[in-house]
Coordinates of C-alpha atoms in Angstrom, one line a residue:
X1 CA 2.3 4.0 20.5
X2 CA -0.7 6.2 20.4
X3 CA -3.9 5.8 19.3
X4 CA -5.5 5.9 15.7
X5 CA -8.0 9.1 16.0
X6 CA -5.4 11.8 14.8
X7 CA -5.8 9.8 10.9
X8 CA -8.5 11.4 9.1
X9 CA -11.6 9.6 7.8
X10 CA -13.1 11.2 4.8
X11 CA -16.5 10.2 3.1
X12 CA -15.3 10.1 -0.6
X13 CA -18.9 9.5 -1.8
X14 CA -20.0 13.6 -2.6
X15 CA -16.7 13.7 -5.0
X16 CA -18.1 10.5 -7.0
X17 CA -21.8 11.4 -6.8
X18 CA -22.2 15.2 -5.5
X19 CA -22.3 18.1 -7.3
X20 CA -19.2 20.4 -8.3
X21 CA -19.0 21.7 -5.2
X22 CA -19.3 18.5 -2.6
X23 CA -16.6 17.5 -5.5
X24 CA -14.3 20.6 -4.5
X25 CA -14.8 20.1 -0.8
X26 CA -14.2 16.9 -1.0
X27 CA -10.8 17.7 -2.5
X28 CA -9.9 20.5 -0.6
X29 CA -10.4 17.4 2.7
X30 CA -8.2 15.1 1.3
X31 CA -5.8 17.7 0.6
X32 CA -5.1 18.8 4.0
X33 CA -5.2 15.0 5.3
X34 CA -2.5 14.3 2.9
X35 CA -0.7 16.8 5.3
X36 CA 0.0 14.0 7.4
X37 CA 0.1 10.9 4.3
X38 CA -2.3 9.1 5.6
X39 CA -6.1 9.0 5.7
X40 CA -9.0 6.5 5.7
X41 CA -11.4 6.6 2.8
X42 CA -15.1 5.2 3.3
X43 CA -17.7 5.2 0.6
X44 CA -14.8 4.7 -1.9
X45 CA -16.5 3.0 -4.7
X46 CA -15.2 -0.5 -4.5
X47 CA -18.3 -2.5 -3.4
X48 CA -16.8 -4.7 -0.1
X49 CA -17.9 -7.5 -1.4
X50 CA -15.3 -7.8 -3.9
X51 CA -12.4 -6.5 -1.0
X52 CA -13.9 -9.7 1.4
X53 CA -13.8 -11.8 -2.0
X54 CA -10.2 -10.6 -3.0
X55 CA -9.0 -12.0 0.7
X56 CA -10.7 -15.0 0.0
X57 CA -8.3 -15.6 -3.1
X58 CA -5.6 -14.4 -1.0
X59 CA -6.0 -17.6 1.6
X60 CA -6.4 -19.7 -1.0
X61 CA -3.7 -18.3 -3.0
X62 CA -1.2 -18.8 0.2
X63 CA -2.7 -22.3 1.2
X64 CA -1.3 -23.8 -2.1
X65 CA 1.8 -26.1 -1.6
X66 CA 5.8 -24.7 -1.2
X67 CA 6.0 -26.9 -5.0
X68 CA 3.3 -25.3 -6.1
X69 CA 3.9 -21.3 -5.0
X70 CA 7.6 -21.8 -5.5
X71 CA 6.6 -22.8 -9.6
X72 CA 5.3 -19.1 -9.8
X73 CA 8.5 -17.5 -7.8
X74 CA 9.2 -13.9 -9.4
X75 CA 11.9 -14.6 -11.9
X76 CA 15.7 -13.5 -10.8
X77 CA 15.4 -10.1 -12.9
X78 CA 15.1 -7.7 -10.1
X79 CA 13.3 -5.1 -12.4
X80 CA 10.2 -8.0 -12.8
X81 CA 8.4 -7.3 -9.7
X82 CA 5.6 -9.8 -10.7
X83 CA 5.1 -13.5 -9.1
X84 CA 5.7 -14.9 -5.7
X85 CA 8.3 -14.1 -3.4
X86 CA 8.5 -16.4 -0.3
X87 CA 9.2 -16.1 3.3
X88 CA 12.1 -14.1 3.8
X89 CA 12.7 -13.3 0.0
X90 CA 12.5 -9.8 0.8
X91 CA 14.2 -7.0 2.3
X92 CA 14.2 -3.9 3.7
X93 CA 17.6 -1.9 5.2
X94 CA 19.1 -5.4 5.1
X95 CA 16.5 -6.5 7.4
X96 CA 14.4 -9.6 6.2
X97 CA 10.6 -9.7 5.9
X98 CA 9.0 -12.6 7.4
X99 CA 6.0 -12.4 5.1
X100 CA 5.5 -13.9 1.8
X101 CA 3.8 -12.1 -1.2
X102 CA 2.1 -12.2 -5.0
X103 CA 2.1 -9.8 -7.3
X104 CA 0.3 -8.8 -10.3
X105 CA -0.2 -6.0 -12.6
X106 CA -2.2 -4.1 -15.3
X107 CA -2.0 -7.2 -18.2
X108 CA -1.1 -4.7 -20.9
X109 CA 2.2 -4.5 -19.2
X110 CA 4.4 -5.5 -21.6
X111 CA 7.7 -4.7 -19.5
X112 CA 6.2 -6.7 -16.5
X113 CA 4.0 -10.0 -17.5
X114 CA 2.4 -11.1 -14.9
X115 CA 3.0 -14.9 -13.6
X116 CA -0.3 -16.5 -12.7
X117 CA -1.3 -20.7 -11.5
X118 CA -2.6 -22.5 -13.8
X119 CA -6.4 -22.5 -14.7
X120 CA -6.6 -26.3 -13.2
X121 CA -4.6 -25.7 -9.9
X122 CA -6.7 -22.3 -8.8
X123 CA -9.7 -21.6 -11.0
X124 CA -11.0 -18.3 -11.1
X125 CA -8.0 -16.9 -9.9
X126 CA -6.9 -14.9 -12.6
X127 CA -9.8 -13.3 -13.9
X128 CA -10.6 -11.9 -10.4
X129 CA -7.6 -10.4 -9.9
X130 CA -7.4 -9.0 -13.1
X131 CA -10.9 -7.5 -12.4
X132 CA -10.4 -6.5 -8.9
X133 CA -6.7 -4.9 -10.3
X134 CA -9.2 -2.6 -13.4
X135 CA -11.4 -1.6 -10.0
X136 CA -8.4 -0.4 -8.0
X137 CA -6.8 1.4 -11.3
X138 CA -10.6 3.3 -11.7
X139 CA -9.8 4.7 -7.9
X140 CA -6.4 5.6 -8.2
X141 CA -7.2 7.6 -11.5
X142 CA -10.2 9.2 -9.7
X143 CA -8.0 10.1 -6.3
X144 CA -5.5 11.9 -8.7
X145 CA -8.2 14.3 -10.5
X146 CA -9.5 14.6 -6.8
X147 CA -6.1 16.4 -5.8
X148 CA -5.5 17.8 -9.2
X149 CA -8.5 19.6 -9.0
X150 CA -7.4 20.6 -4.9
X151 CA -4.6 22.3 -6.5
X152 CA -6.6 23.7 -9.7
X153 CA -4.1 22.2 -12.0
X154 CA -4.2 22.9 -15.9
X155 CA -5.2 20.0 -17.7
X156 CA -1.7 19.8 -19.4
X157 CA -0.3 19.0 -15.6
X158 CA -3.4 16.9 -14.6
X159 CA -1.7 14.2 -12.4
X160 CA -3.8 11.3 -14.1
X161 CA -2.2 12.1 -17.0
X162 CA 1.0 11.4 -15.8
X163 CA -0.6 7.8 -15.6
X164 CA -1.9 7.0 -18.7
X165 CA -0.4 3.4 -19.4
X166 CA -1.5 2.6 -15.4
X167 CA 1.2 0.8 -14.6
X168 CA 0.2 -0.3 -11.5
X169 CA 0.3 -3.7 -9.2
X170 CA -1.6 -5.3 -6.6
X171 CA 0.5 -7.5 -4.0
X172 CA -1.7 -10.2 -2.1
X173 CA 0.6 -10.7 1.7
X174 CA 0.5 -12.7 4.1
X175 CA 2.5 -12.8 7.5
X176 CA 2.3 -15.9 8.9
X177 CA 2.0 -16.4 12.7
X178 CA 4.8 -16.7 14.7
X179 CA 5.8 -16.4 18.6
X180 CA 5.7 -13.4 19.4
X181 CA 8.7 -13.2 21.4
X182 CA 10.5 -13.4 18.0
X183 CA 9.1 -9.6 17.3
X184 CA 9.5 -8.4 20.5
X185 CA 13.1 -9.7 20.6
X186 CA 13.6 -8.2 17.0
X187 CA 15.4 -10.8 15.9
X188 CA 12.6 -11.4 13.1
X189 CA 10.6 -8.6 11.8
X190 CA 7.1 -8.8 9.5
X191 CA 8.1 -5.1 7.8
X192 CA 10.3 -2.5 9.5
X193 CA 10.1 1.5 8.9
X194 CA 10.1 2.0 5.7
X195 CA 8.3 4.7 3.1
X196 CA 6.9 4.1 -0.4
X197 CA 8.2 4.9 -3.5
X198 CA 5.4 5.8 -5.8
X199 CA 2.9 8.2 -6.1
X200 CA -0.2 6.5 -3.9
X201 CA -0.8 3.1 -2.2
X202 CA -4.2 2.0 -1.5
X203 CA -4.3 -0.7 1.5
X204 CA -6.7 -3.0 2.7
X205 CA -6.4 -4.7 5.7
X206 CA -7.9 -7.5 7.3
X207 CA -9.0 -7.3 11.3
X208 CA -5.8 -8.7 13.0
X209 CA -4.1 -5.1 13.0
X210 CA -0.4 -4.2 13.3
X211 CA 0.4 -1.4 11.1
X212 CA 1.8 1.6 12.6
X213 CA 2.7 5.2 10.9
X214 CA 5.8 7.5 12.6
X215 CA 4.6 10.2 14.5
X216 CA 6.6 13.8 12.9
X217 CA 8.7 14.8 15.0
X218 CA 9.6 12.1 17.0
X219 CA 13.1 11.5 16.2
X220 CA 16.3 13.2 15.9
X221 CA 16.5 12.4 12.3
X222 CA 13.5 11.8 10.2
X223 CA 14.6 8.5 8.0
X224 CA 13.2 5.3 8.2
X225 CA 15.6 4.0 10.4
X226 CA 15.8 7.3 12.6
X227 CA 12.0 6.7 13.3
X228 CA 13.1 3.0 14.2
X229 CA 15.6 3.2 16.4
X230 CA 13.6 6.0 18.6
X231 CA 10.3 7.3 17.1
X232 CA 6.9 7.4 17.7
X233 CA 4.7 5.5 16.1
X234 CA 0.9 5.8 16.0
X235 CA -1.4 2.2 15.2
X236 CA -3.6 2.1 12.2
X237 CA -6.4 0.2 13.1
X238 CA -8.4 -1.6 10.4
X239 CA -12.0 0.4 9.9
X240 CA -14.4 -1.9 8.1
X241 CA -15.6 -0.3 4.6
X242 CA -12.8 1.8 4.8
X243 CA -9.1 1.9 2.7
X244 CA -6.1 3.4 3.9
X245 CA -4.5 5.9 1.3
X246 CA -1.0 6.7 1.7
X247 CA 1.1 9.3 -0.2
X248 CA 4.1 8.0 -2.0
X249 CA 7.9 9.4 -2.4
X250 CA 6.9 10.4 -5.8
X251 CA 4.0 12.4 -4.8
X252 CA 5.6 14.2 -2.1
X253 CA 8.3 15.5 -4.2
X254 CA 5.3 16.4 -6.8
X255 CA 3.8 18.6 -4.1
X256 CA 6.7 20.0 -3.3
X257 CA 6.6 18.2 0.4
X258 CA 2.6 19.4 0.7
X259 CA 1.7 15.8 0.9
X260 CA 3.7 13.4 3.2
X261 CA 5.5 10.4 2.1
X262 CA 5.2 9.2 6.5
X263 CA 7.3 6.2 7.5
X264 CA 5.4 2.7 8.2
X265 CA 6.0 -0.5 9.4
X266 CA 4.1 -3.7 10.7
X267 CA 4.6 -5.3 13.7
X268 CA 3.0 -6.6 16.3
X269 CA -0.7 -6.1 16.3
X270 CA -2.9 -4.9 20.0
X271 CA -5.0 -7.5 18.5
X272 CA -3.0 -9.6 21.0
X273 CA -4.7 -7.8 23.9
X274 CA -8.3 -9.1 23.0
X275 CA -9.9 -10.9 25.5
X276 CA -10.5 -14.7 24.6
X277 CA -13.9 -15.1 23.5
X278 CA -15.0 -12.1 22.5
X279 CA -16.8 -11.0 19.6
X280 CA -13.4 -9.9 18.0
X281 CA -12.0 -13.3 18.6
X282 CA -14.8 -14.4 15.9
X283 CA -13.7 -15.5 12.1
X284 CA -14.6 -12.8 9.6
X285 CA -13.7 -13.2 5.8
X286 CA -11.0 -10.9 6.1
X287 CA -9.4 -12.3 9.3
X288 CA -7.6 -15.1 10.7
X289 CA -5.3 -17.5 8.7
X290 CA -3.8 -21.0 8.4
X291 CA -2.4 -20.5 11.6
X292 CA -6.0 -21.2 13.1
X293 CA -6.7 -19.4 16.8
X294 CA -3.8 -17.8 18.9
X295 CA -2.5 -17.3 22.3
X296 CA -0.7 -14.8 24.6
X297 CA 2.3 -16.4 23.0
X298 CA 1.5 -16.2 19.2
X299 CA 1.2 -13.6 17.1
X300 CA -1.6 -14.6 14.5
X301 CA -1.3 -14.8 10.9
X302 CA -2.3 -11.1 8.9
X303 CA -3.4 -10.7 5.7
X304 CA -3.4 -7.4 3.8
X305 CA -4.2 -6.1 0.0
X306 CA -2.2 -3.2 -1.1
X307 CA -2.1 -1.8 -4.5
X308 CA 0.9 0.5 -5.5
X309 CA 0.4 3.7 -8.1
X310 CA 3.4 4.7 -10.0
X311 CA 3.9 7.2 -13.0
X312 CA 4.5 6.1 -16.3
X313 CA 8.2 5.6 -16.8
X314 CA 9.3 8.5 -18.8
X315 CA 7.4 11.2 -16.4
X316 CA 9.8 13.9 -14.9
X317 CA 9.1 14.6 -12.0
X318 CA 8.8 17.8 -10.5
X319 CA 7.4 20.5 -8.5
X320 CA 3.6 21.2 -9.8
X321 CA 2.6 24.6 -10.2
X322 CA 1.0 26.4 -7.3
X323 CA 3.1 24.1 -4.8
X324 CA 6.1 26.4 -5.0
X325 CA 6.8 30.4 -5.5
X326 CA 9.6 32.6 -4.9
X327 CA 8.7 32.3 -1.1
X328 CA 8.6 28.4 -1.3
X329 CA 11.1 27.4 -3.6
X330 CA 11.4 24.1 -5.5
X331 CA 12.9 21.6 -2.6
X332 CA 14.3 19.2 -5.7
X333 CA 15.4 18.9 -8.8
X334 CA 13.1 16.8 -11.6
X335 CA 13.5 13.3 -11.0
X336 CA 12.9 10.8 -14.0
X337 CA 10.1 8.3 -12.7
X338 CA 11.4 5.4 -13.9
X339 CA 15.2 5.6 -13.7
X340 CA 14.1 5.8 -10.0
X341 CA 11.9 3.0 -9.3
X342 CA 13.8 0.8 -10.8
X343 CA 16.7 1.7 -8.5
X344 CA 14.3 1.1 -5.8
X345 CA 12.7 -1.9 -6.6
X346 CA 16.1 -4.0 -7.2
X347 CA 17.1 -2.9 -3.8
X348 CA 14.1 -4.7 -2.5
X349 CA 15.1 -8.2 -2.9
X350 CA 17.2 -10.7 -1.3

C-alpha cells in the first residue's frame, strides 16, 4: 500500500466565490484530478460544523437497540434502498459486509420513501438529515456545472440537468470493531473492491482511516476482483475540512472514460499503528465508536458519511460532446440510467 500524496487536493472556494476565471480554473483542476476518480475537496461549502454534527446523529443513530434499528430495516423490495440494513445484510461479489448502514433520500421521492425513528425515540433526527441531505444535493449540483463548464458543454447537455428530480441518498455506516485477525485472515471483510454505480459520491470520513483506492495498472485484469486478488492499492487518509469526491460508473461512461470510475475498498486502517497515547489516540467528534479504545488486537469501530449522486431515471446515457471524435470514438453504447441502477442495486443485498 502506498501513501496518500498522489490524490489531489483542490481548494474549491474560487469556483463558489471567484470570479469567471478562478471559476474556469477551478474546473479545468478538478477535471484533470478526475483523471484518476478521486480527489479531496477543501473549502467545499458545507460548514464542518454540520459534517461533525451529522456524525454525532450517526452514533446515536447506531447506539439505538437491535428491536429498535431492526423496526426501521429496509423493506424486502430490493429496488427500496431506504432504511436500515444490519450487520452482514449486505453484499458485494458474494462477499458479506461486516458493517451496518441507514439510508435516506431527497423526501420528494416518491419511488423511494424514506423510513425514519419515531419523533419520541430520536428527536431531531429527521429534520437534520433531511437538512444536511438539501446541503449535500446544493454540492453535488454545483460539482456538475463545475465539470460541465470544464468541458464547455451546451446548456441542453448541462450534466445538472440530467439531475433535476435529485434523486439522491445519504447512507450513515458504521463498521463495528472487531479482531483484527478476522481481516487479515479474510475470513470477514468491512467492504472489498468494489466501484460505484452513479455519477459522483461525496464521502466523509471520520479519523480512524481504512479506505484504500486501486492503483491503475496494478493488475492483470482491471475488475474489482482483479485489483483484489493482486493489486495495488493506495490509503486515503481522512484530511480534516476536506470531502473525498469520487467519480461514478455512470460518469465515466458520460466522459467517455475521461473521468475514472477507480476501484475501492475498506479495510484495515494504519490507524492501528498509532502509538498509545498520542494525540491521535484522543476522541474527536468524528472518531471512535461504541467499541470505546483499542489494542494491537482490535480493529476499532469507523464511521463514515457518503452521499451517492445518480441521474434521473429516464436519462440515456451517453458519450457527451467534446469527449469523443472520429480519433476517440464512442467506447459504449447509451445506457438507460435507471434500467441500470436498479439492476445494480438489487444485486446489493443478501
Amino acid at each position: 500500500m502506498s501513501s496518500d500524496s498522489e490524490i489531489p487536493l483542490i481548494d474549491f472556494d474560487p469556483f463558489l466565490h471567484g470570479s469567471a476565471s478562478d471559476r474556469s480554473r477551478t474546473a479545468s483542476a478538478i477535471d484533470a484530478a478526475l483523471s484518476t476518480g478521486f480527489v479531496y475537496l477543501r473549502n467545499h461549502g458545507i460548514d464542518q460544523r454540520k459534517v461533525d454534527e451529522c456524525f454525532h446523529w450517526s452514533k446515536r443513530f447506531f447506539a439505538l437497540s437491535a428491536s429498535e434499528k431492526n423496526a426501521l430495516q429496509r423493506p424486502a423490495s430490493r429496488s427500496h434502498h431506504r432504511g436500515y440494513s444490519g450487520v452482514g445484510d449486505e453484499k458485494v461479489r458474494e462477499r458479506v459486509c461486516m458493517k451496518e448502514s441507514f439510508d435516506s433520500g431527497n423526501p420528494e421521492d416518491v419511488e423511494q420513501p424514506n423510513i425514519w425513528p419515531s419523533e419520541e425515540l430520536l428527536p431531531g433526527f429527521r429534520e437534520f438529515m433531511d437538512a444536511f441531505f438539501e446541503e449535500c444535493t446544493q454540492l453535488i449540483h454545483t460539482l456538475l456545472d463545475c465539470l460541465s463548464l470544464a468541458l464547455n458543454l451546451p446548456s441542453s447537455h448541462s450534466l445538472t440537468a440530467y439531475h433535476a428530480h435529485s434523486l439522491f441518498n445519504t447512507s450513515l455506516i458504521h463498521y463495528p470493531s472487531l479482531p483484527t485477525h478476522l481481516l487479515r485472515s479474510g475470513s470477514h471483510t468491512r467492504i472489498p473492491a468494489h466501484s460505484d454505480f452513479g455519477t459522483l459520491t461525496l464521502l466523509f470520513q471520520d479519523d480512524v482511516g481504512g479506505l484504500e483506492i486501486a492503483e491503475p495498472n496494478s493488475a492483470p485484469t482491471e475488475t474489482s476482483a482483479g485489483f483484489e486478488k493482486s493489486g495495488r492499492f493506495r490509503h486515503v487518509a481522512p484530511k480534516p475540512g476536506t470531502v473525498v469526491v469520487n467519480v461514478g460508473y455512470l460518469l465515466m461512461r458520460w466522459s467517455n472514460g475521461r473521468w475514472k470510475n477507480t476501484v475501492h475498498r475498506v479495510v484495515e486502517p494504519p490507524s492501528l499503528l498509532r502509538e498509545p497515547g498520542s494525540a491521535n489516540e484522543l476522541e474527536s467528534p468524528r472518531s471512535g465508536g461504541l467499541s470505546g479504545g483499542h489494542s494491537d488486537d482490535t480493529t476499532p469501530a469507523r464511521y463514515s458519511i457518503p452521499f451517492f449522486a445518480a441521474p434521473d431515471p429516464e436519462t440515456v446515457v451517453e458519450a457527451l460532446p467534446g469527449c469523443w471524435s472520429e480519433e476517440a470514438p464512442k467506447w459504449w453504447k447509451p445506457l438507460n440510467a435507471g434500467e441500470y441502477l436498479r439492476r445494480k442495486r438489487e444485486g446489493v443485498y443478501v
